[in-house]
CSV table of C-alpha atoms in Angstrom, one decimal:
chain,number,residue,atom,x,y,z
A,1,UNK,CA,-80.0,92.3,-68.1
A,2,UNK,CA,-78.3,93.0,-64.4
A,3,UNK,CA,-80.1,95.3,-62.4
A,4,UNK,CA,-77.4,96.8,-59.3
A,5,UNK,CA,-79.1,98.2,-56.2
A,6,UNK,CA,-76.6,100.5,-54.3
A,7,UNK,CA,-78.7,100.6,-51.1
A,8,UNK,CA,-76.4,100.1,-47.9
A,9,UNK,CA,-79.2,98.0,-46.2
A,10,UNK,CA,-79.4,95.6,-48.8
A,11,UNK,CA,-75.7,94.9,-49.0
A,12,UNK,CA,-75.5,94.6,-45.1
A,13,UNK,CA,-78.2,92.0,-45.6
A,14,UNK,CA,-76.3,90.3,-48.1
A,15,UNK,CA,-72.9,90.3,-46.0
A,16,UNK,CA,-75.0,88.7,-43.2
A,17,UNK,CA,-76.5,86.2,-45.3
A,18,UNK,CA,-73.2,85.0,-46.6
A,19,UNK,CA,-71.7,84.9,-43.1
A,20,UNK,CA,-74.8,82.7,-42.1
A,21,UNK,CA,-74.6,80.6,-45.2
A,22,UNK,CA,-70.7,80.0,-44.4
A,23,UNK,CA,-71.2,79.1,-40.7
A,24,UNK,CA,-74.0,76.6,-41.9
A,25,UNK,CA,-71.6,75.0,-44.5
A,26,UNK,CA,-68.5,74.7,-41.2
A,27,UNK,CA,-71.2,73.1,-38.9
A,28,UNK,CA,-72.1,70.6,-42.0
A,29,UNK,CA,-68.5,69.8,-42.3
A,30,UNK,CA,-67.5,69.3,-38.8
A,31,UNK,CA,-70.8,67.2,-38.2
A,32,UNK,CA,-69.5,64.7,-40.5
A,33,UNK,CA,-66.1,64.0,-38.6
A,34,UNK,CA,-63.0,65.4,-36.2
A,35,UNK,CA,-60.0,66.3,-37.3
A,36,UNK,CA,-56.9,66.1,-35.3
A,37,UNK,CA,-53.8,67.6,-36.6
A,38,UNK,CA,-50.0,66.6,-35.7
A,39,UNK,CA,-51.8,64.3,-32.8
A,40,UNK,CA,-49.9,63.8,-29.6
A,41,UNK,CA,-48.4,60.5,-29.9
A,42,UNK,CA,-46.8,59.2,-26.7
A,43,UNK,CA,-44.8,56.5,-28.1
A,44,UNK,CA,-43.5,55.3,-31.5
A,45,UNK,CA,-41.4,52.5,-32.8
A,46,UNK,CA,-39.7,54.1,-35.3
A,47,UNK,CA,-38.5,58.0,-35.7
A,48,UNK,CA,-38.9,58.0,-39.1
A,49,UNK,CA,-42.7,57.4,-39.6
A,50,UNK,CA,-44.8,60.3,-38.4
A,51,UNK,CA,-48.6,60.3,-38.0
A,52,UNK,CA,-49.4,63.9,-39.5
A,53,UNK,CA,-53.4,63.8,-39.0
A,54,UNK,CA,-56.3,61.9,-38.0
A,55,UNK,CA,-59.6,62.5,-39.6
A,56,UNK,CA,-62.6,60.8,-38.1
A,57,UNK,CA,-65.3,60.7,-40.6
A,58,UNK,CA,-69.1,58.9,-40.7
A,59,UNK,CA,-67.5,55.6,-42.0
A,60,UNK,CA,-63.8,55.5,-40.8
A,61,UNK,CA,-60.8,56.5,-38.9
A,62,UNK,CA,-58.2,58.0,-41.3
A,63,UNK,CA,-54.5,57.9,-40.6
A,64,UNK,CA,-52.4,60.2,-42.5
A,65,UNK,CA,-48.7,59.2,-42.2
A,66,UNK,CA,-45.4,60.2,-43.6
A,67,UNK,CA,-42.3,58.1,-44.1
A,68,UNK,CA,-38.9,59.9,-44.8
A,69,UNK,CA,-36.1,57.5,-46.0
A,70,UNK,CA,-33.5,59.4,-44.7
A,71,UNK,CA,-33.9,58.6,-40.9
A,72,UNK,CA,-34.5,54.7,-41.3
A,73,UNK,CA,-31.0,54.8,-41.9
A,74,UNK,CA,-30.3,55.6,-38.1
A,75,UNK,CA,-32.3,52.4,-36.1
A,76,UNK,CA,-30.7,53.5,-33.2
A,77,UNK,CA,-32.8,56.6,-33.1
A,78,UNK,CA,-35.8,54.2,-32.4
A,79,UNK,CA,-38.0,55.6,-29.4
A,80,UNK,CA,-38.7,54.0,-26.4
A,81,UNK,CA,-42.2,52.6,-24.9
A,82,UNK,CA,-43.9,53.2,-21.7
A,83,UNK,CA,-42.0,50.7,-19.7
A,84,UNK,CA,-39.6,48.7,-22.0
A,85,UNK,CA,-38.3,48.1,-25.7
A,86,UNK,CA,-40.5,47.4,-28.9
A,87,UNK,CA,-40.8,44.0,-29.9
A,88,UNK,CA,-39.0,42.6,-32.6
A,89,UNK,CA,-36.1,45.2,-33.9
A,90,UNK,CA,-37.1,45.0,-37.3
A,91,UNK,CA,-35.4,47.6,-39.5
A,92,UNK,CA,-36.1,47.9,-43.1
A,93,UNK,CA,-33.3,45.9,-45.2
A,94,UNK,CA,-31.2,48.0,-47.8
A,95,UNK,CA,-32.0,46.1,-51.1
A,96,UNK,CA,-29.4,48.5,-53.0
A,97,UNK,CA,-27.2,50.9,-51.9
A,98,UNK,CA,-29.2,54.3,-51.0
A,99,UNK,CA,-32.4,52.5,-51.1
A,100,UNK,CA,-35.4,50.7,-48.7
A,101,UNK,CA,-38.6,49.3,-49.0
A,102,UNK,CA,-41.8,49.6,-47.2
A,103,UNK,CA,-45.4,48.6,-47.0
A,104,UNK,CA,-48.2,48.7,-44.8
A,105,UNK,CA,-49.0,45.2,-43.4
A,106,UNK,CA,-53.1,44.4,-44.2
A,107,UNK,CA,-53.2,42.8,-40.3
A,108,UNK,CA,-52.6,46.3,-39.0
A,109,UNK,CA,-55.2,47.2,-36.8
A,110,UNK,CA,-56.4,50.2,-33.9
A,111,UNK,CA,-56.7,49.3,-30.4
A,112,UNK,CA,-58.2,51.2,-27.1
A,113,UNK,CA,-55.1,50.6,-25.1
A,114,UNK,CA,-55.6,47.4,-22.8
A,115,UNK,CA,-59.1,46.1,-24.2
A,116,UNK,CA,-58.9,43.7,-26.7
A,117,UNK,CA,-62.7,44.0,-27.6
A,118,UNK,CA,-62.3,47.5,-28.5
A,119,UNK,CA,-60.0,47.0,-32.1
A,120,UNK,CA,-60.8,48.5,-35.4
A,121,UNK,CA,-59.6,46.8,-38.6
A,122,UNK,CA,-57.9,47.9,-41.4
A,123,UNK,CA,-59.6,48.6,-44.6
A,124,UNK,CA,-57.1,50.0,-47.3
A,125,UNK,CA,-54.6,52.4,-47.9
A,126,UNK,CA,-53.5,55.0,-50.1
A,127,UNK,CA,-49.9,55.7,-51.9
A,128,UNK,CA,-48.8,52.5,-49.9
A,129,UNK,CA,-48.9,49.0,-51.0
A,130,UNK,CA,-50.0,46.2,-48.7
A,131,UNK,CA,-49.1,43.1,-50.5
A,132,UNK,CA,-45.9,43.8,-52.1
A,133,UNK,CA,-42.9,46.2,-50.8
A,134,UNK,CA,-42.0,49.5,-52.5
A,135,UNK,CA,-38.4,51.1,-52.9
A,136,UNK,CA,-37.6,54.2,-51.4
A,137,UNK,CA,-34.8,56.2,-52.7
A,138,UNK,CA,-32.5,57.5,-49.8
A,139,UNK,CA,-33.9,61.0,-48.8
A,140,UNK,CA,-37.2,60.7,-50.0
A,141,UNK,CA,-40.4,61.5,-48.5
A,142,UNK,CA,-43.7,59.2,-48.8
A,143,UNK,CA,-46.8,60.8,-47.7
A,144,UNK,CA,-49.5,58.2,-47.3
A,145,UNK,CA,-53.0,57.4,-45.7
A,146,UNK,CA,-54.5,54.2,-44.0
A,147,UNK,CA,-58.3,53.7,-43.2
A,148,UNK,CA,-59.5,51.6,-40.8
A,149,UNK,CA,-63.0,51.2,-39.1
A,150,UNK,CA,-64.5,54.1,-37.1
A,151,UNK,CA,-63.6,54.5,-33.6
A,152,UNK,CA,-66.2,54.3,-31.1
A,153,UNK,CA,-67.1,57.9,-30.0
A,154,UNK,CA,-65.6,58.8,-26.8
A,155,UNK,CA,-62.7,57.0,-27.6
A,156,UNK,CA,-59.9,59.7,-27.6
A,157,UNK,CA,-56.9,57.7,-27.3
A,158,UNK,CA,-56.1,54.8,-29.2
A,159,UNK,CA,-52.6,52.4,-30.4
A,160,UNK,CA,-51.8,52.0,-33.9
A,161,UNK,CA,-50.3,48.2,-34.1
A,162,UNK,CA,-48.7,46.7,-37.1
A,163,UNK,CA,-46.9,44.0,-35.3
A,164,UNK,CA,-46.8,41.3,-37.8
A,165,UNK,CA,-44.2,42.6,-40.6
A,166,UNK,CA,-41.7,39.7,-40.8
A,167,UNK,CA,-38.5,39.1,-42.8
A,168,UNK,CA,-36.2,41.4,-40.8
A,169,UNK,CA,-38.2,44.5,-41.0
A,170,UNK,CA,-39.1,47.0,-38.6
A,171,UNK,CA,-42.9,47.3,-37.3
A,172,UNK,CA,-44.6,50.8,-37.3
A,173,UNK,CA,-46.4,50.9,-33.8
A,174,UNK,CA,-47.9,53.8,-32.4
A,175,UNK,CA,-49.0,53.9,-28.8
A,176,UNK,CA,-51.1,57.0,-27.0
A,177,UNK,CA,-52.4,58.5,-30.1
A,178,UNK,CA,-54.6,61.4,-28.9
A,179,UNK,CA,-57.7,62.7,-30.8
A,180,UNK,CA,-60.8,64.8,-30.7
A,181,UNK,CA,-63.6,62.1,-30.4
A,182,UNK,CA,-66.3,63.4,-27.9
A,183,UNK,CA,-68.9,61.0,-26.8
A,184,UNK,CA,-72.1,61.8,-28.6
A,185,UNK,CA,-74.4,60.4,-26.0
A,186,UNK,CA,-74.0,62.7,-23.1
A,187,UNK,CA,-76.8,61.5,-21.0
A,188,UNK,CA,-75.0,58.3,-20.2
A,189,UNK,CA,-72.6,60.5,-17.8
A,190,UNK,CA,-75.9,61.0,-15.4
A,191,UNK,CA,-75.5,57.2,-14.7
A,192,UNK,CA,-73.2,57.6,-11.4
A,193,UNK,CA,-76.0,56.8,-9.0
A,194,UNK,CA,-75.4,53.2,-10.2
A,195,UNK,CA,-71.4,53.3,-9.6
A,196,UNK,CA,-72.1,54.9,-6.2
A,197,UNK,CA,-74.1,52.2,-5.1
A,198,UNK,CA,-71.3,49.4,-5.0
A,199,UNK,CA,-72.0,48.6,-1.4
A,200,UNK,CA,-69.4,50.7,0.4
A,201,UNK,CA,-70.1,48.8,3.8
A,202,UNK,CA,-68.0,46.1,2.2
A,203,UNK,CA,-64.8,48.1,2.6
A,204,UNK,CA,-65.2,48.4,6.1
A,205,UNK,CA,-64.9,44.5,7.0
A,206,UNK,CA,-61.9,44.4,4.9
A,207,UNK,CA,-60.1,47.2,6.9
A,208,UNK,CA,-61.1,45.4,10.1
A,209,UNK,CA,-59.6,42.2,9.5
A,210,UNK,CA,-55.7,42.8,9.8
A,211,UNK,CA,-54.7,39.2,10.2
A,212,UNK,CA,-52.1,39.8,11.9
A,213,UNK,CA,-50.6,38.0,14.8
A,214,UNK,CA,-49.8,40.0,18.2
A,215,UNK,CA,-45.9,40.7,18.1
A,216,UNK,CA,-43.6,38.1,20.3
A,217,UNK,CA,-40.6,39.4,21.3
A,218,UNK,CA,-37.6,38.1,19.0
A,219,UNK,CA,-35.1,35.8,21.1
A,220,UNK,CA,-31.8,37.7,21.7
A,221,UNK,CA,-29.3,35.3,19.6
A,222,UNK,CA,-27.0,38.3,18.3
A,223,UNK,CA,-24.4,37.2,20.6
A,224,UNK,CA,-24.8,33.6,19.9
A,225,UNK,CA,-25.3,33.5,16.2
A,226,UNK,CA,-24.9,35.8,13.1
A,227,UNK,CA,-26.7,39.1,12.8
A,228,UNK,CA,-29.2,40.1,10.1
A,229,UNK,CA,-29.0,44.0,9.5
A,230,UNK,CA,-30.1,46.4,6.8
A,231,UNK,CA,-32.1,49.8,6.0
A,232,UNK,CA,-35.8,50.0,4.2
A,233,UNK,CA,-35.7,52.8,1.6
A,234,UNK,CA,-37.7,54.6,-0.6
A,235,UNK,CA,-37.4,53.3,-3.8
A,236,UNK,CA,-37.8,56.4,-5.4
A,237,UNK,CA,-36.4,58.8,-3.4
A,238,UNK,CA,-33.9,56.6,-1.9
A,239,UNK,CA,-34.8,57.8,1.7
A,240,UNK,CA,-35.0,55.7,4.9
A,241,UNK,CA,-38.6,54.9,5.9
A,242,UNK,CA,-40.3,53.5,8.7
A,243,UNK,CA,-41.3,50.0,8.2
A,244,UNK,CA,-41.9,46.6,9.8
A,245,UNK,CA,-40.5,43.1,9.4
A,246,UNK,CA,-41.6,39.7,10.1
A,247,UNK,CA,-40.3,36.4,9.9
A,248,UNK,CA,-41.1,32.7,11.8
A,249,UNK,CA,-38.2,31.4,13.6
A,250,UNK,CA,-39.2,27.7,15.4
A,251,UNK,CA,-42.7,28.0,14.2
A,252,UNK,CA,-43.3,31.7,15.7
A,253,UNK,CA,-44.2,34.7,13.7
A,254,UNK,CA,-42.2,37.2,14.8
A,255,UNK,CA,-42.3,41.2,14.0
A,256,UNK,CA,-39.7,44.1,14.5
A,257,UNK,CA,-40.9,47.9,13.7
A,258,UNK,CA,-38.6,50.6,12.9
A,259,UNK,CA,-39.1,53.6,13.0
A,260,UNK,CA,-35.8,55.3,11.4
A,261,UNK,CA,-36.1,52.3,8.8
A,262,UNK,CA,-33.0,50.8,10.3
A,263,UNK,CA,-33.2,47.2,11.5
A,264,UNK,CA,-31.1,44.4,13.3
A,265,UNK,CA,-32.1,40.8,13.9
A,266,UNK,CA,-30.5,37.9,15.5
A,267,UNK,CA,-30.4,34.6,13.2
A,268,UNK,CA,-30.0,31.1,14.2
A,269,UNK,CA,-27.4,29.5,11.9
A,270,UNK,CA,-29.0,26.5,11.6
A,271,UNK,CA,-32.6,27.8,10.3
A,272,UNK,CA,-33.4,29.0,7.1
A,273,UNK,CA,-35.9,32.4,7.0
A,274,UNK,CA,-37.9,34.4,4.9
A,275,UNK,CA,-38.3,38.1,5.7
A,276,UNK,CA,-41.2,40.0,4.6
A,277,UNK,CA,-41.1,43.7,4.5
A,278,UNK,CA,-43.9,46.0,4.7
A,279,UNK,CA,-44.7,50.1,5.4
A,280,UNK,CA,-47.9,51.9,5.3
A,281,UNK,CA,-47.9,53.8,1.8
A,282,UNK,CA,-45.6,51.3,0.0
A,283,UNK,CA,-46.0,47.9,-2.0
A,284,UNK,CA,-44.1,45.1,0.3
A,285,UNK,CA,-41.2,43.1,-0.4
A,286,UNK,CA,-39.7,39.6,0.9
A,287,UNK,CA,-35.9,38.0,0.7
A,288,UNK,CA,-34.9,34.6,2.0
A,289,UNK,CA,-31.6,34.2,4.0
A,290,UNK,CA,-29.9,30.9,5.1
A,291,UNK,CA,-27.4,31.7,7.4
A,292,UNK,CA,-25.8,28.6,7.2
A,293,UNK,CA,-24.9,28.6,3.4
A,294,UNK,CA,-22.1,31.4,4.3
A,295,UNK,CA,-19.5,31.1,6.7
A,296,UNK,CA,-20.0,35.0,7.8
A,297,UNK,CA,-21.4,36.4,10.8
A,298,UNK,CA,-22.9,38.9,9.7
A,299,UNK,CA,-25.5,39.9,6.4
A,300,UNK,CA,-26.4,43.1,5.3
A,301,UNK,CA,-29.7,43.4,3.2
A,302,UNK,CA,-31.3,46.7,2.6
A,303,UNK,CA,-34.7,46.6,1.1
A,304,UNK,CA,-36.3,49.3,-1.4
A,305,UNK,CA,-40.1,49.4,-1.2
A,306,UNK,CA,-42.2,51.2,-4.1
A,307,UNK,CA,-44.3,53.9,-2.8
A,308,UNK,CA,-48.1,53.8,-4.0
A,309,UNK,CA,-48.5,56.8,-6.0
A,310,UNK,CA,-51.2,57.2,-8.7
A,311,UNK,CA,-49.6,56.1,-12.1
A,312,UNK,CA,-47.1,53.9,-10.8
A,313,UNK,CA,-46.8,50.6,-12.2
A,314,UNK,CA,-45.7,48.0,-9.7
A,315,UNK,CA,-44.7,44.0,-10.9
A,316,UNK,CA,-46.1,41.1,-9.2
A,317,UNK,CA,-43.2,38.7,-9.2
A,318,UNK,CA,-44.1,35.4,-7.9
A,319,UNK,CA,-47.7,34.9,-10.1
A,320,UNK,CA,-48.0,32.0,-11.8
A,321,UNK,CA,-50.6,30.1,-14.1
A,322,UNK,CA,-51.1,26.4,-15.9
A,323,UNK,CA,-49.1,26.8,-19.2
A,324,UNK,CA,-51.1,28.8,-21.6
A,325,UNK,CA,-54.3,28.8,-19.3
A,326,UNK,CA,-55.3,31.6,-17.0
A,327,UNK,CA,-55.7,29.3,-13.7
A,328,UNK,CA,-53.8,30.6,-10.9
A,329,UNK,CA,-51.2,28.1,-9.3
A,330,UNK,CA,-51.0,27.8,-5.4
A,331,UNK,CA,-47.5,29.4,-5.4
A,332,UNK,CA,-49.4,32.7,-6.5
A,333,UNK,CA,-51.2,33.1,-3.3
A,334,UNK,CA,-48.3,34.5,-1.3
A,335,UNK,CA,-47.7,37.2,-3.7
A,336,UNK,CA,-51.6,38.1,-4.1
A,337,UNK,CA,-52.0,38.0,-0.3
A,338,UNK,CA,-49.8,40.3,-0.1
A,339,UNK,CA,-51.5,42.7,-2.5
A,340,UNK,CA,-54.7,42.0,-0.5
A,341,UNK,CA,-52.9,43.4,2.6
A,342,UNK,CA,-51.8,46.5,0.8
A,343,UNK,CA,-55.5,47.4,-0.1
A,344,UNK,CA,-56.8,46.6,3.2
A,345,UNK,CA,-54.4,49.1,4.9
A,346,UNK,CA,-55.3,51.2,2.0
A,347,UNK,CA,-58.9,51.4,1.5
A,348,UNK,CA,-59.2,54.1,-0.8
A,349,UNK,CA,-56.3,52.9,-3.1
A,350,UNK,CA,-57.8,51.8,-6.3
A,351,UNK,CA,-55.5,49.8,-9.1
A,352,UNK,CA,-55.6,48.6,-12.8
A,353,UNK,CA,-54.2,44.7,-13.1
A,354,UNK,CA,-52.4,44.4,-16.5
A,355,UNK,CA,-51.6,41.3,-17.9
A,356,UNK,CA,-48.8,40.8,-20.5
A,357,UNK,CA,-47.5,37.7,-22.4
A,358,UNK,CA,-45.0,37.1,-25.1
A,359,UNK,CA,-45.2,38.0,-28.4
A,360,UNK,CA,-44.7,34.2,-29.7
A,361,UNK,CA,-47.9,33.0,-31.5
A,362,UNK,CA,-51.1,34.4,-32.3
A,363,UNK,CA,-51.5,37.8,-31.7
A,364,UNK,CA,-55.4,38.2,-30.7
A,365,UNK,CA,-55.1,35.0,-28.6
A,366,UNK,CA,-52.2,36.4,-26.7
A,367,UNK,CA,-54.1,39.7,-25.9
A,368,UNK,CA,-57.4,37.6,-24.6
A,369,UNK,CA,-55.3,34.9,-22.6
A,370,UNK,CA,-53.3,38.3,-20.9
A,371,UNK,CA,-56.9,39.9,-20.3
A,372,UNK,CA,-58.0,36.6,-18.8
A,373,UNK,CA,-54.9,36.2,-16.4
A,374,UNK,CA,-55.6,39.9,-15.3
A,375,UNK,CA,-59.4,38.9,-14.5
A,376,UNK,CA,-58.0,35.8,-12.8
A,377,UNK,CA,-56.2,38.0,-10.4
A,378,UNK,CA,-58.9,40.4,-9.7
A,379,UNK,CA,-61.1,37.4,-9.0
A,380,UNK,CA,-58.8,36.3,-6.2
A,381,UNK,CA,-58.7,40.0,-4.4
A,382,UNK,CA,-62.6,40.1,-4.7
A,383,UNK,CA,-62.7,36.7,-3.2
A,384,UNK,CA,-60.5,37.9,-0.2
A,385,UNK,CA,-63.0,40.7,0.4
A,386,UNK,CA,-61.7,43.6,-1.5
A,387,UNK,CA,-64.4,45.3,-3.5
A,388,UNK,CA,-64.6,44.7,-7.2
A,389,UNK,CA,-65.2,48.5,-7.5
A,390,UNK,CA,-61.6,49.1,-6.7
A,391,UNK,CA,-60.0,46.7,-9.3
A,392,UNK,CA,-59.8,47.0,-13.1
A,393,UNK,CA,-58.5,44.4,-15.2
A,394,UNK,CA,-56.8,44.6,-18.7
A,395,UNK,CA,-54.8,42.7,-20.9
A,396,UNK,CA,-51.9,44.0,-23.0
A,397,UNK,CA,-50.8,40.6,-24.9
A,398,UNK,CA,-47.2,41.0,-26.2
A,399,UNK,CA,-47.4,44.6,-27.0
A,400,UNK,CA,-45.6,45.7,-23.7
A,401,UNK,CA,-42.3,43.6,-23.6
A,402,UNK,CA,-39.8,44.4,-21.1
A,403,UNK,CA,-37.1,42.4,-22.7
A,404,UNK,CA,-35.7,40.9,-26.1
A,405,UNK,CA,-33.0,38.3,-26.4
A,406,UNK,CA,-32.7,34.8,-25.7
A,407,UNK,CA,-35.9,32.5,-24.8
A,408,UNK,CA,-35.0,32.6,-21.2
A,409,UNK,CA,-34.9,36.5,-21.2
A,410,UNK,CA,-38.2,36.5,-23.3
A,411,UNK,CA,-39.8,34.6,-20.6
A,412,UNK,CA,-40.0,37.9,-18.4
A,413,UNK,CA,-42.5,39.2,-20.4
A,414,UNK,CA,-45.2,36.8,-19.2
A,415,UNK,CA,-45.9,38.8,-16.2
A,416,UNK,CA,-48.7,40.4,-14.3
A,417,UNK,CA,-48.5,44.2,-13.0
A,418,UNK,CA,-50.7,46.7,-11.2
A,419,UNK,CA,-50.7,50.2,-11.5
A,420,UNK,CA,-52.5,52.6,-9.0
A,421,UNK,CA,-55.0,54.3,-10.6
A,422,UNK,CA,-56.5,56.3,-7.7
A,423,UNK,CA,-55.6,56.8,-4.1
């Protein structure tokens, strides 16, 4: 027998109890994981695969994806990466008219950008094969799910890297996937005093040692020989900037300062020159000149310097290592010394050195080699007196190519860059 009580207070208490119970259930659900619907993705290798949701459970990182075959027929719409094309333009082959084939490479993994030791392996997939290929009719949509190891709490940006597909197929790569994954142990943030105890006095000696010789008046050879002239520009704004040129002539180091950016130098046709161009707040450059190789009496050489701006990526063009090793060769020292001078002249600048390789060979070994090369550059700067707390080193392996094509062109992918992280 059921007995109903019409007392309004009891009814109100029941509603409050129901609301409290619902809140408890919600808190229990959220404690088991974090869900990010339609996460922001900075770059993707193909337009026809989307990440719809990322769920972080206690055990896994679950990525929900969607494939739309209709867009797979338009490879020219592939998005571009941060600074370059993606590796291996592998486009799904059409096995029959109106059909393509898909699968998920079991070697796919998640990475914290630039950190080889922060990788999370693939576990399993739902609604997509990983060993055979599945045909998809033109226009069909396939929703599938990929399970990976659980992202470490605090990692709120990661890369989804497939990258090992072969046989003419396009890999599915996603860079800069932003999710909710807060750090659980908040007290660790209180360890800032350790970061501050980085012996700031070490910075001042570096500023005190300009290592620049006293300017010597340049010999007046304009009327006797050839003339080099040009303007130094801001590479971003294309506006002239105040700069300093230095060069060696007859064993003497000569310097020319220009407040307007325009310069004019008399040069001897019987000598070879290497000019170094510097400006405060910019990364310097250099160029060579051999007047005797030309029949002209004048030479024009404009120079464009990259400003030191937070977020700016700057190529170190003349960095060389032993083959398949991370030992710096002496030919690299001139370029590295230029970076040393920049950091001495700008003592508040902090940078991230980034190592890159091509995509030939083992993926993980390339990542490790690129990290070691970035560390080698950092170690050189530290040995020259730059405080190590101002330098971060990361390796990206072959995931950030700047060119593709011939073997000679792909050599450009083996490079070292640095990014301004703080001014």
